[in-house]
Amino acid sequence: MPVRAYLDLPSKLALVFLLWVCAFTLSWTFQVSLCLLLVIARFAIPAFRPLSPRSATAFSKFIVYSISVALLVVCLNALFIKTGGTIATVLGFSFYEDGLLFGLKTASRLILLSFSVLMFFISTPLPVLIGYLQEKGLPPSLVLVLLLTLHFLDQLPRRIHQIFLAQQARGAPVDAGVISRTKALLSILSPLVLASIVESIERGTALELRGFLSRPAADRIPAQIGKQDNLLGICFYFLSLAILLYSIYRWLIA
Amino acid sequence: MAHRLIIENLSLQYSSSEPKALSSLSVDVPAGSCCAIIGPTGAGKSTLLHCLAGTMHRQHPESVASGRLQLGETRFEGLPDHILFPVAALVLQDPYVQISGVRDTVFEEILFTLENLGAAPQNPRKIIMPLLQRLGIDHLANRKPTSLSGGETQRVALAAILVAQPSILLLDEPTSALDSNAQDKLRAILRSLRGTTTVMMSDTQIDFALAIADQILLLDHGTIVFAGSPSALLSRAREYSSIIPVESWLATQSFLTSLQTSSGHQKLISKALGLQ
Amino acid sequence: MTIEFINVNFRYQDEHQVLSNLSFVVEPGAFLLVIGQNGVGKSTLLKLMNGILKPTSGKVLVGGLDTTKHPTSRLAAKICVTFQNPADQIFAPSVQKEVEFAPRNLKRPDIDELVSRALSLCSLDTVRTKHPYDLPSPQRRLLTIASAIASGAPYLAFDEPSAGLSQIERIVLERLLQELKRDGRGFVVVSHDLGLFLRHASQVLVLSGGTNIFFGSPEDLLDQGGSLRKAGLKLPLPLRLERLANR
């Protein structure tokens, strides 16, 4: 695998920072466009391509899931924030303008925040990220915690699925519908987290037993940062700063 | 390079208020030989291996140890305060937790260890593929490490340690999920390590331990009840039937009788155990 | 009740692993031992039995119920399956609650009795209030077995039940198998541990290359010898010696 395909880690980090700044400052139309650009980038730009088919599916699933959540957020806000004019009335339910706008703002912000982070993680090899963070002086214990957390999040859906299977195998009607599924999920959540913590501790030991974190940062896989990437990263930071300053200025004169 | 392993008078408590988990253990494992630890659950087999790997300070920071360890030329008063990889490398009992989860294929999972060593070679395939082949898992090279069965995962975990060529290899219950074929492969690998790697392993499968070890330690409640050659243990098997019921060791009554009878039978056993 | 596999084929969506053209019948109260090399599809076979996986083609009938037409939770009353990794199936905050789970869901009238019996069979009665994660791993494995026993299902299916057990727990396991066999319970055991289970088995299924190359009594298996070799398996040492001595 050519390293170039995912090389620009610092600029990617800078881009995520820029997108987060945009999420908190720009209007919802901008944010929606940025989300669309991100989706296009995922297919068009090698550095943003998912590393494995699994992360590709995760990303696609997340898109579908987040759009449905966004629609729900928008509808609920438009229904319950009853100020501004009425835009439409469906089956006797009225949707209001202010609520709609607020809903759009919130939903697009949430999507942009999560899209950018997700994009970063699916397209960045964990070892490269870890190596970079260590180079930047992140304490080894924090690096390990980060790694174990990511692994935990990665494995959580599989664990839940497995335990559901085990419950069904012992006669629980988990497969009977949404309500029994939700009930089952709530009942296993705390033992699941506990089990995962126990496992994480052991996994941490196992990683160290394979020499992980045992070497000084200088020996690690270099994050392969070129000059042009540095420049790109700096541009992103400048842009973020500019947007921040501009929105502060607008907020002051408003 | 194999290291001689010396344990002198090692005692350990998980905390100062608890009884001793290990008490006054002394063992000398010559460089390049294989020592198997057997004994019931809770006898201290895993604990001893963790002490040697240097994980005790992490897993049980409250633990109190006394005695001395010597691995090759390096001596420790009490226990080491850091993980000794790759001088001493431990393969844990639970295979699933040893999959790092940061790699997508078995091949890369093994490569991960080499990268941690800071010594990723030019052509890692040349090192990794033959190792996978020796363990009989070369067909898994491109599979996802988290999608494998218990026995397969156990061998991947073993390969991920072996690739670092440790001087002292510590194995915690290496056969617990292996079928007989995989056990044979493991036995062949352990044989091939003779002379180049010192091996210390715990095993509940007595016949596996007997067939491969130069020296057997029988642990019970944290103390060494027996230390000696496999044949010496076999000849005294009855004495220890209260710790490990003999009928469960050797599973059949006729084997038991054959143990006590003619030297012809003894030879048969030694042959079957691969001691000759 | 019987378990019937009729021309069963199975293929995972994204993987190569396949069971092909598998047919056999497990008689009521039988002890079926399933053997074969790691990764040959033994665990898959168990998941087909309680409908967690559905055959790609062919039929699996459990007590007359077609697994494609009934949910796993319903099939659990007929056959209770445990998995290989205890961490994948222990979820309750105490040993007692874990063991109660199956009989409660299956609405058994004699829950207390089932639970106490299962706990005592597995020598877990002294730790019933403990958190499962405070138990050493061999006991956690026994806990998964106790949870299945307490279901009261006429068939119990275990995936590598002896993995990681020390001699003491192996004896516990053997004793409970003997006792439950006397009660007329049936077993399906997937294991590489021939030394432990061959003596208890009434039927043996040898899998190789995704299909059964032997199905019959343990005696026939030992007499033939060929199927074991073909499947890349060996008799454990004590059994080998016993046979040598008997010759």
Coordinates of C-alpha atoms in Angstrom, one line a residue, chain A residues 6 12 42 47-52 54-60 115-126, chain B residues 104:
Chain A
Y6 CA -2.9 8.5 3.6
K12 CA -6.2 16.2 7.7
R42 CA -14.7 10.2 0.2
A47 CA -6.5 10.4 1.1
F48 CA -10.1 10.3 2.2
R49 CA -10.9 6.8 1.0
P50 CA -11.9 4.3 3.6
L51 CA -9.1 1.9 4.4
S52 CA -11.2 -1.2 4.4
R54 CA -15.7 -2.6 6.6
S55 CA -15.1 1.1 7.2
A56 CA -16.7 1.9 3.9
T57 CA -19.9 0.1 4.9
A58 CA -19.7 1.9 8.3
F59 CA -19.5 5.2 6.6
S60 CA -22.4 4.5 4.2
F115 CA -19.0 13.5 9.3
S116 CA -15.6 15.2 9.6
V117 CA -14.5 13.1 12.5
L118 CA -15.7 9.9 11.0
M119 CA -14.1 10.6 7.7
F120 CA -10.8 11.2 9.5
F121 CA -10.9 7.9 11.3
I122 CA -12.0 5.7 8.4
S123 CA -9.2 7.0 6.2
T124 CA -6.4 7.1 8.7
P125 CA -4.5 4.0 9.7
L126 CA -4.5 3.8 13.5
Chain B
D104 CA -7.2 -5.8 9.0

